[in-house]
CSV table of C-alpha atoms in Angstrom, one decimal:
chain,number,residue,atom,x,y,z
M,66,MET,CA,107.9,27.8,14.4
M,67,VAL,CA,108.0,24.8,12.0
M,68,LEU,CA,104.9,23.3,13.6
M,69,LYS,CA,103.1,26.6,13.3
M,70,ILE,CA,103.9,26.9,9.6
M,71,LYS,CA,102.8,23.3,9.1
M,72,ALA,CA,99.5,23.9,11.0
M,73,ASN,CA,98.8,27.0,9.0
M,74,LYS,CA,99.5,25.2,5.8
M,75,ASN,CA,97.1,22.4,6.7
M,76,LEU,CA,94.4,25.0,7.7
M,77,LEU,CA,94.9,26.8,4.4
M,78,GLY,CA,94.6,23.5,2.6
M,79,ILE,CA,91.3,22.6,4.3
M,80,ILE,CA,89.9,26.1,3.7
M,81,SER,CA,90.8,26.0,0.0
M,82,PHE,CA,89.2,22.5,-0.3
M,83,ILE,CA,86.0,23.8,1.4
M,84,LEU,CA,85.9,26.7,-1.0
M,85,ILE,CA,86.7,24.7,-4.2
M,86,GLY,CA,84.5,21.9,-3.1
M,87,SER,CA,81.6,24.3,-2.5
M,88,VAL,CA,81.9,25.9,-5.9
M,89,LEU,CA,82.3,22.6,-7.8
M,90,SER,CA,79.5,20.9,-5.9
M,91,TYR,CA,77.2,23.8,-6.5
M,92,ILE,CA,78.0,23.8,-10.3
M,93,TYR,CA,77.6,20.0,-10.5
M,94,LEU,CA,74.4,20.0,-8.6
M,95,ALA,CA,72.9,23.1,-10.2
M,96,PRO,CA,70.2,21.1,-12.2
M,97,PHE,CA,69.3,19.3,-8.9
M,98,LEU,CA,69.1,22.5,-6.9
M,99,GLU,CA,66.7,24.3,-9.3
M,100,PHE,CA,63.9,22.1,-7.8
M,101,LYS,CA,62.2,22.2,-11.2
M,102,ASP,CA,63.0,18.9,-13.0
M,103,THR,CA,60.3,16.4,-12.5
M,104,MET,CA,62.8,13.5,-13.0
M,105,PHE,CA,63.5,13.9,-9.3
M,106,LEU,CA,59.9,13.1,-8.5
M,107,ARG,CA,59.9,9.7,-10.1
M,108,LEU,CA,60.6,6.3,-8.7
M,109,ASP,CA,61.4,6.4,-4.9
M,110,TRP,CA,61.5,10.1,-4.4
M,111,HIS,CA,58.0,10.1,-3.0
M,112,LYS,CA,59.2,7.8,-0.2
M,113,GLU,CA,62.1,10.0,0.6
M,114,PHE,CA,60.0,13.2,0.7
M,115,GLN,CA,57.4,11.4,2.9
M,116,MET,CA,60.0,10.2,5.4
M,117,ALA,CA,61.7,13.6,5.5
M,118,GLY,CA,58.3,15.3,6.0
M,119,ALA,CA,57.4,12.9,8.9
M,120,ASN,CA,60.7,13.7,10.6
M,121,TRP,CA,60.3,17.4,10.1
M,122,ILE,CA,56.7,17.7,11.4
M,123,THR,CA,57.4,15.5,14.4
M,124,LEU,CA,60.3,17.6,15.4
M,125,ALA,CA,59.2,21.1,14.3
M,126,LYS,CA,55.5,21.0,15.1
M,127,TYR,CA,55.1,18.4,17.9
M,128,HIS,CA,58.6,18.7,19.4
M,129,GLU,CA,58.9,15.0,19.8
M,130,PHE,CA,61.5,12.5,18.8
M,131,PRO,CA,60.4,10.8,15.6
M,132,PHE,CA,60.0,7.3,16.7
M,133,TRP,CA,56.8,6.7,14.8
M,134,ASN,CA,55.5,7.6,11.3
M,135,PRO,CA,51.7,7.9,11.6
M,136,TYR,CA,51.3,9.2,8.0
M,137,ILE,CA,51.8,6.1,6.0
M,138,SER,CA,50.2,2.6,5.9
M,139,GLY,CA,48.2,3.2,9.1
M,140,GLY,CA,51.5,3.9,11.0
M,141,ASN,CA,55.0,2.6,10.6
M,142,PHE,CA,58.4,2.7,12.3
M,143,LEU,CA,60.3,6.0,11.7
M,144,PHE,CA,63.5,6.0,13.7
M,145,ALA,CA,63.8,2.2,13.6
M,146,HIS,CA,63.2,2.2,9.8
M,147,PRO,CA,66.5,1.1,8.2
M,148,GLU,CA,66.5,4.2,6.0
M,149,SER,CA,65.8,6.8,8.7
M,150,HIS,CA,68.3,9.6,9.0
M,151,VAL,CA,67.3,11.4,12.2
M,152,LEU,CA,70.7,11.4,13.8
M,153,THR,CA,72.6,13.0,10.9
M,154,PRO,CA,73.2,16.6,9.7
M,155,GLU,CA,70.4,16.2,7.3
M,156,THR,CA,67.9,16.7,10.1
M,157,ILE,CA,69.4,20.2,10.7
M,158,PHE,CA,68.8,21.2,7.1
M,159,LEU,CA,65.3,19.9,7.3
M,160,LEU,CA,64.6,22.0,10.4
M,161,ILE,CA,66.1,25.1,8.8
M,162,PHE,CA,64.8,24.9,5.2
M,163,GLY,CA,61.8,22.5,5.5
M,164,PRO,CA,61.4,18.9,4.4
M,165,ILE,CA,61.8,19.4,0.6
M,166,THR,CA,64.3,22.2,0.2
M,167,GLY,CA,66.2,20.9,3.3
M,168,LEU,CA,66.6,17.5,1.7
M,169,TYR,CA,68.1,19.1,-1.5
M,170,TYR,CA,70.5,21.3,0.4
M,171,SER,CA,71.6,18.3,2.5
M,172,VAL,CA,72.8,16.7,-0.8
M,173,LEU,CA,74.9,19.8,-1.4
M,174,PHE,CA,76.4,19.6,2.1
M,175,PHE,CA,77.4,16.0,1.8
M,176,TYR,CA,79.0,16.5,-1.6
M,177,ILE,CA,81.2,19.3,-0.1
M,178,LEU,CA,81.9,17.1,3.0
M,179,GLY,CA,83.1,14.2,0.8
M,180,PHE,CA,85.3,16.6,-1.2
M,181,VAL,CA,86.9,17.9,2.0
M,182,GLY,CA,87.3,14.4,3.3
M,183,CYS,CA,89.5,13.5,0.3
M,184,TYR,CA,91.9,16.2,1.4
M,185,LEU,CA,92.6,14.3,4.5
M,186,ILE,CA,93.3,11.1,2.6
M,187,GLY,CA,95.7,13.1,0.3
M,188,ARG,CA,97.5,14.5,3.3
M,189,HIS,CA,97.9,11.0,4.9
M,190,LEU,CA,99.3,9.5,1.6
M,191,ARG,CA,101.6,12.6,1.2
M,192,LEU,CA,100.1,13.4,-2.2
M,193,THR,CA,100.8,16.7,-3.8
M,194,TYR,CA,98.1,19.4,-3.8
M,195,LEU,CA,97.3,18.8,-7.4
M,196,ALA,CA,97.0,15.0,-6.9
M,197,THR,CA,94.8,15.5,-3.9
M,198,LEU,CA,92.6,17.8,-5.9
M,199,TYR,CA,92.3,15.1,-8.6
M,200,LEU,CA,91.4,12.5,-6.0
M,201,ALA,CA,88.6,14.8,-4.6
M,202,ILE,CA,87.2,15.6,-8.0
M,203,ALA,CA,87.4,12.0,-9.4
M,204,PHE,CA,85.7,10.4,-6.4
M,205,THR,CA,83.2,13.1,-5.4
M,206,PHE,CA,81.9,13.7,-8.9
M,207,SER,CA,81.9,10.1,-10.2
M,208,SER,CA,78.4,9.4,-11.3
M,209,TYR,CA,77.5,6.6,-8.9
M,210,VAL,CA,76.0,8.7,-6.1
M,211,MET,CA,73.9,10.7,-8.5
M,212,ASN,CA,72.9,7.5,-10.3
M,213,ASN,CA,71.3,6.4,-7.1
M,214,LEU,CA,69.9,9.8,-6.3
M,215,PHE,CA,68.3,9.8,-9.7
M,216,VAL,CA,66.2,6.8,-8.8
M,217,GLY,CA,65.2,8.3,-5.4
M,218,ALA,CA,67.8,6.6,-3.1
M,219,SER,CA,68.5,9.9,-1.2
M,220,THR,CA,70.3,8.0,1.6
M,221,TRP,CA,73.3,7.8,-0.8
M,222,MET,CA,74.0,11.4,0.0
M,223,MET,CA,75.7,10.0,3.1
M,224,PHE,CA,78.6,9.0,0.9
M,225,GLY,CA,80.3,12.2,2.3
M,226,PHE,CA,81.3,10.2,5.4
M,227,ILE,CA,83.1,7.6,3.3
M,228,PRO,CA,86.4,9.5,2.8
M,229,PHE,CA,86.6,10.2,6.6
M,230,ALA,CA,86.0,6.5,7.5
M,231,PHE,CA,88.7,5.5,4.9
M,232,TYR,CA,91.1,8.2,6.1
M,233,PHE,CA,91.0,7.0,9.7
M,234,LEU,CA,91.2,3.4,8.6
M,235,LEU,CA,94.5,4.2,6.9
M,236,LYS,CA,95.8,5.8,10.1
M,237,ALA,CA,94.6,2.8,12.1
M,238,LYS,CA,97.4,0.8,10.5
M,239,GLU,CA,100.0,2.4,12.7
M,240,ASP,CA,97.8,3.1,15.7
M,241,TRP,CA,94.7,1.0,16.2
M,242,ARG,CA,93.1,3.8,18.3
M,243,TYR,CA,92.3,5.6,15.0
M,244,GLY,CA,89.9,2.7,14.5
M,245,VAL,CA,87.6,4.6,16.9
M,246,PRO,CA,86.9,7.7,14.7
M,247,ALA,CA,86.9,5.3,11.7
M,248,GLY,CA,84.1,3.4,13.4
M,249,PHE,CA,82.3,6.7,14.2
M,250,PHE,CA,82.2,7.8,10.6
M,251,HIS,CA,81.3,4.3,9.4
M,252,ALA,CA,78.5,4.3,11.9
M,253,MET,CA,77.2,7.6,10.5
M,254,LEU,CA,76.5,5.8,7.3
M,255,TYR,CA,74.2,3.5,9.1
M,256,LEU,CA,72.6,6.2,11.1
M,257,GLY,CA,71.9,8.1,7.9
M,258,GLY,CA,70.1,5.1,6.4
M,259,ALA,CA,72.9,4.3,3.9
M,260,ILE,CA,72.7,0.6,4.6
M,261,TYR,CA,74.5,-0.5,1.4
M,262,PRO,CA,77.4,1.8,1.8
M,263,TYR,CA,77.7,0.7,5.4
M,264,MET,CA,77.7,-3.0,4.7
M,265,PHE,CA,79.9,-2.8,1.6
M,266,PHE,CA,82.5,-0.6,3.5
M,267,ILE,CA,83.0,-3.6,5.7
M,268,LEU,CA,83.8,-5.8,2.7
M,269,PHE,CA,85.9,-3.1,1.2
M,270,ALA,CA,87.9,-2.5,4.4
M,271,GLY,CA,88.4,-6.2,4.8
M,272,ILE,CA,89.7,-6.5,1.3
M,273,PHE,CA,92.0,-3.5,1.8
M,274,VAL,CA,93.4,-4.7,5.1
M,275,ALA,CA,93.9,-8.3,3.7
M,276,SER,CA,95.7,-6.8,0.7
M,277,ASP,CA,98.0,-4.8,3.0
M,278,ILE,CA,98.7,-7.9,5.1
M,279,VAL,CA,99.6,-10.0,2.0
M,280,ALA,CA,101.8,-7.3,0.6
M,281,ASN,CA,103.6,-6.4,3.8
M,282,ARG,CA,103.4,-9.7,5.6
M,283,ASN,CA,102.4,-8.0,8.8
M,284,ILE,CA,99.1,-8.5,10.6
M,285,LYS,CA,99.3,-5.3,12.7
M,286,PHE,CA,96.5,-3.7,10.5
M,287,VAL,CA,94.0,-6.2,11.9
M,288,LYS,CA,93.8,-4.4,15.2
M,289,GLY,CA,92.7,-1.2,13.5
M,290,LEU,CA,90.1,-3.0,11.5
M,291,VAL,CA,88.7,-4.8,14.6
M,292,ALA,CA,88.6,-1.5,16.4
M,293,LEU,CA,86.6,0.0,13.5
M,294,LEU,CA,84.1,-2.8,13.5
M,295,ILE,CA,83.6,-2.8,17.3
M,296,PHE,CA,83.2,0.9,17.7
M,297,SER,CA,81.1,1.2,14.5
M,298,PHE,CA,78.6,-1.2,16.1
M,299,LEU,CA,78.7,0.6,19.4
M,300,PHE,CA,78.1,4.0,17.8
M,301,ALA,CA,75.3,2.7,15.5
M,302,SER,CA,73.8,0.3,18.0
M,303,ILE,CA,71.1,2.8,19.0
M,304,LYS,CA,69.6,2.1,15.6
M,305,ILE,CA,71.0,-1.3,14.8
M,306,LEU,CA,69.3,-3.0,17.8
M,307,PRO,CA,65.8,-1.8,16.9
M,308,ASN,CA,66.5,-2.7,13.3
M,309,LEU,CA,67.3,-6.2,14.3
M,310,ASP,CA,64.1,-6.4,16.3
M,311,LEU,CA,62.2,-5.2,13.2
M,312,TYR,CA,63.9,-7.8,11.0
M,313,SER,CA,63.1,-10.6,13.5
M,314,VAL,CA,59.4,-9.8,12.9
M,315,ASN,CA,59.6,-8.9,9.2
M,316,PRO,CA,62.7,-10.3,7.6
M,317,ARG,CA,63.7,-9.0,4.2
M,318,GLU,CA,64.8,-11.5,1.7
M,319,GLY,CA,67.6,-10.4,-0.6
M,320,GLY,CA,69.1,-13.1,-2.7
M,321,THR,CA,71.6,-13.1,-5.5
M,322,GLU,CA,70.8,-10.8,-8.4
M,323,LYS,CA,72.2,-12.1,-11.6
M,324,ILE,CA,72.4,-10.3,-14.9
M,325,PRO,CA,74.0,-11.5,-18.1
M,326,PHE,CA,77.7,-10.7,-18.6
M,327,GLY,CA,79.1,-9.0,-21.7
M,328,PHE,CA,82.1,-6.8,-22.3
M,329,ASP,CA,79.9,-4.4,-24.2
M,330,LEU,CA,77.8,-4.0,-21.0
M,331,LEU,CA,80.9,-3.6,-18.9
M,332,LYS,CA,82.1,-0.9,-21.3
M,333,LYS,CA,78.7,0.9,-21.0
M,334,ALA,CA,78.9,0.7,-17.2
M,335,PHE,CA,82.2,2.5,-16.9
M,336,PHE,CA,82.5,4.6,-20.0
M,337,ASP,CA,79.0,5.6,-21.1
M,338,LYS,CA,78.6,9.3,-20.4
M,339,HIS,CA,74.8,9.1,-20.3
M,340,GLN,CA,74.8,8.6,-16.5
M,341,ALA,CA,74.0,10.8,-13.5
M,342,TRP,CA,71.7,13.5,-15.0
M,343,ASN,CA,70.5,11.6,-18.1
M,344,VAL,CA,70.8,7.9,-17.1
M,345,VAL,CA,68.1,5.6,-18.3
M,346,SER,CA,66.8,3.6,-15.4
M,347,ALA,CA,65.1,0.6,-17.1
M,348,PHE,CA,67.6,-1.3,-19.3
M,349,THR,CA,67.3,-4.6,-21.1
M,350,TYR,CA,70.3,-6.7,-22.0
M,351,LYS,CA,70.2,-10.2,-23.5
M,352,GLY,CA,66.5,-10.5,-22.5
M,353,LYS,CA,67.1,-9.4,-18.8
M,354,ASN,CA,65.5,-6.2,-17.6
M,355,PHE,CA,67.1,-4.4,-14.7
M,356,HIS,CA,67.9,-0.9,-13.3
M,357,PHE,CA,71.1,0.2,-15.0
M,358,PRO,CA,72.0,3.1,-12.6
M,359,TYR,CA,73.0,0.5,-10.0
M,360,TYR,CA,75.5,-1.1,-12.3
M,361,GLY,CA,77.2,1.8,-13.9
M,362,VAL,CA,79.6,4.5,-12.7
M,363,TYR,CA,81.0,6.8,-15.3
M,364,ILE,CA,84.8,6.8,-14.7
M,365,GLY,CA,86.2,7.7,-18.1
M,366,VAL,CA,89.3,6.5,-19.9
M,367,ILE,CA,91.8,9.0,-18.3
M,368,PRO,CA,91.1,7.9,-14.7
M,369,VAL,CA,91.3,4.2,-15.7
M,370,ILE,CA,94.7,4.9,-17.4
M,371,LEU,CA,95.9,6.9,-14.4
M,372,GLY,CA,94.8,4.2,-12.0
M,373,THR,CA,96.6,1.5,-14.0
M,374,LEU,CA,99.8,3.6,-14.1
M,375,GLY,CA,99.4,4.3,-10.4
M,376,ILE,CA,99.6,0.6,-9.6
M,377,ILE,CA,102.6,0.2,-11.8
M,378,VAL,CA,104.7,3.1,-10.3
M,379,SER,CA,103.6,2.6,-6.7
M,380,THR,CA,106.1,1.2,-4.2
M,381,SER,CA,103.1,-0.7,-2.7
M,382,ARG,CA,101.7,-1.9,-6.0
M,383,LEU,CA,100.8,-5.3,-4.8
M,384,LYS,CA,98.6,-3.9,-2.0
M,385,TRP,CA,96.8,-1.5,-4.3
M,386,ALA,CA,96.4,-4.1,-7.1
M,387,LEU,CA,94.9,-6.7,-4.8
M,388,ALA,CA,92.6,-4.2,-3.2
M,389,THR,CA,91.4,-2.9,-6.6
M,390,LEU,CA,90.9,-6.4,-8.0
M,391,GLY,CA,89.2,-7.6,-4.9
M,392,THR,CA,86.7,-4.7,-4.9
M,393,PHE,CA,86.1,-5.1,-8.6
M,394,LEU,CA,85.4,-8.8,-8.1
M,395,ILE,CA,82.6,-8.0,-5.6
M,396,TYR,CA,81.1,-5.9,-8.3
M,397,LEU,CA,81.4,-8.7,-10.9
M,398,THR,CA,79.4,-11.0,-8.6
M,399,SER,CA,76.3,-9.3,-10.0
M,400,TYR,CA,77.0,-11.0,-13.3
M,401,GLU,CA,76.0,-14.6,-13.9
M,402,PRO,CA,79.4,-16.2,-14.4
M,403,PHE,CA,80.7,-14.7,-11.1
M,404,SER,CA,77.5,-14.9,-8.9
M,405,PHE,CA,78.8,-18.0,-7.1
M,406,ILE,CA,81.1,-15.8,-5.1
M,407,TRP,CA,78.1,-13.8,-3.7
M,408,GLU,CA,76.4,-17.1,-2.8
M,409,VAL,CA,79.1,-17.4,-0.1
M,410,ILE,CA,79.0,-13.8,1.0
M,411,TYR,CA,75.2,-13.9,1.1
M,412,HIS,CA,75.4,-16.2,4.1
M,413,LEU,CA,77.4,-13.8,6.2
M,414,PRO,CA,75.3,-12.0,9.0
M,415,GLY,CA,73.6,-9.0,7.6
M,416,TYR,CA,74.3,-9.7,3.9
M,417,GLY,CA,71.3,-12.0,3.3
M,418,SER,CA,68.9,-9.0,3.2
M,419,LEU,CA,70.9,-7.2,0.5
M,420,THR,CA,70.3,-7.1,-3.2
M,421,ARG,CA,72.3,-5.6,-6.1
M,422,GLN,CA,75.8,-6.2,-4.9
M,423,ALA,CA,77.0,-3.9,-7.7
M,424,ARG,CA,76.5,-1.1,-5.2
M,425,VAL,CA,80.1,-1.8,-4.1
M,426,LEU,CA,81.0,0.4,-7.1
M,427,ILE,CA,81.3,3.5,-4.9
M,428,TYR,CA,84.4,1.9,-3.3
M,429,PHE,CA,85.8,0.9,-6.6
M,430,ALA,CA,85.5,4.5,-7.7
M,431,LEU,CA,87.3,5.5,-4.4
M,432,ILE,CA,90.2,3.2,-4.7
M,433,LEU,CA,90.7,3.9,-8.4
M,434,SER,CA,90.7,7.6,-7.7
M,435,VAL,CA,93.3,7.2,-4.9
M,436,ILE,CA,95.6,5.1,-7.1
M,437,GLY,CA,95.3,7.7,-10.0
M,438,ALA,CA,96.2,10.4,-7.5
M,439,LEU,CA,99.3,8.4,-6.4
M,440,PHE,CA,100.5,8.4,-10.0
M,441,ILE,CA,99.9,12.2,-10.4
M,442,SER,CA,101.8,12.8,-7.2
M,443,LYS,CA,104.9,11.0,-8.6
M,444,MET,CA,104.9,12.8,-11.9
């Protein structure tokens, strides 16, 4: 009887989060879903529409698997392209609604998915319903994903898989077998073309697990992390292997991106409300021109205060403090005084082709949201 009540409670919780997430996501994305604003046609959106269209016509008209894109540059890879998203739910939306409308509705779907995934994290951490709701809102609607969508990086919609990967990583601490579903959802980032979220999740997970080991003096968590990495590679290998073949012929040079450091720029990055819908892409600071959307995530004063208080009141404050500082430090490597740290990470396999290491911000937003929720739950 008790188990039945608990199961019904969990089911009601998930249903309520699906409904609330659907409403809030639709309201938040309303300007996006009007399909009218030409700002979504600038920068890289032409590339995203072209790739979505190539997938759609290959599947819908020719009934073939989209291995090849004959519609650009005399022909190019499609499935083996790092940003391809054939093996994700996005393809279903493209087939139902077409290549343009389907891409937009895919964004709505992944926002709802990410919102619901935060419910699982809240349940695992034994947060109150209100605290879990705060976590879902603070993470899902932080500006970073929309900052990237604004400049045409539609693959960032795959962020909806991140809460699920983190949830199963948390569970893998006690049972390494949860590293298998953690690896699956992590692999879905790669299969969806979200290369940066995929690669930076590895750093984030490593920092989080290392923080837990230092705080608890127990290396048991390592087994779960290793399981995640192994099964992530196995699940995503169908795309990773052809990508490696592509890179062997045409390697992409990344390098260390360095921008000037200043506390006023740091303040703008986290507290400037002119992000997401009205973010200015080109920005010049101390004579350096760069794309600001990659370096900013509007968090706001209240979440920062709640996150700070969450570390103070948490019984695992050392773990959360180290994980937060470690993730933030990766972000700081984009700034000249801290870039020497990225010079080391740059030589790790797979990271030499990445630029703009500030994209780890999505995970800083996640962990800050979790810590703030921990504080709310203890109030």
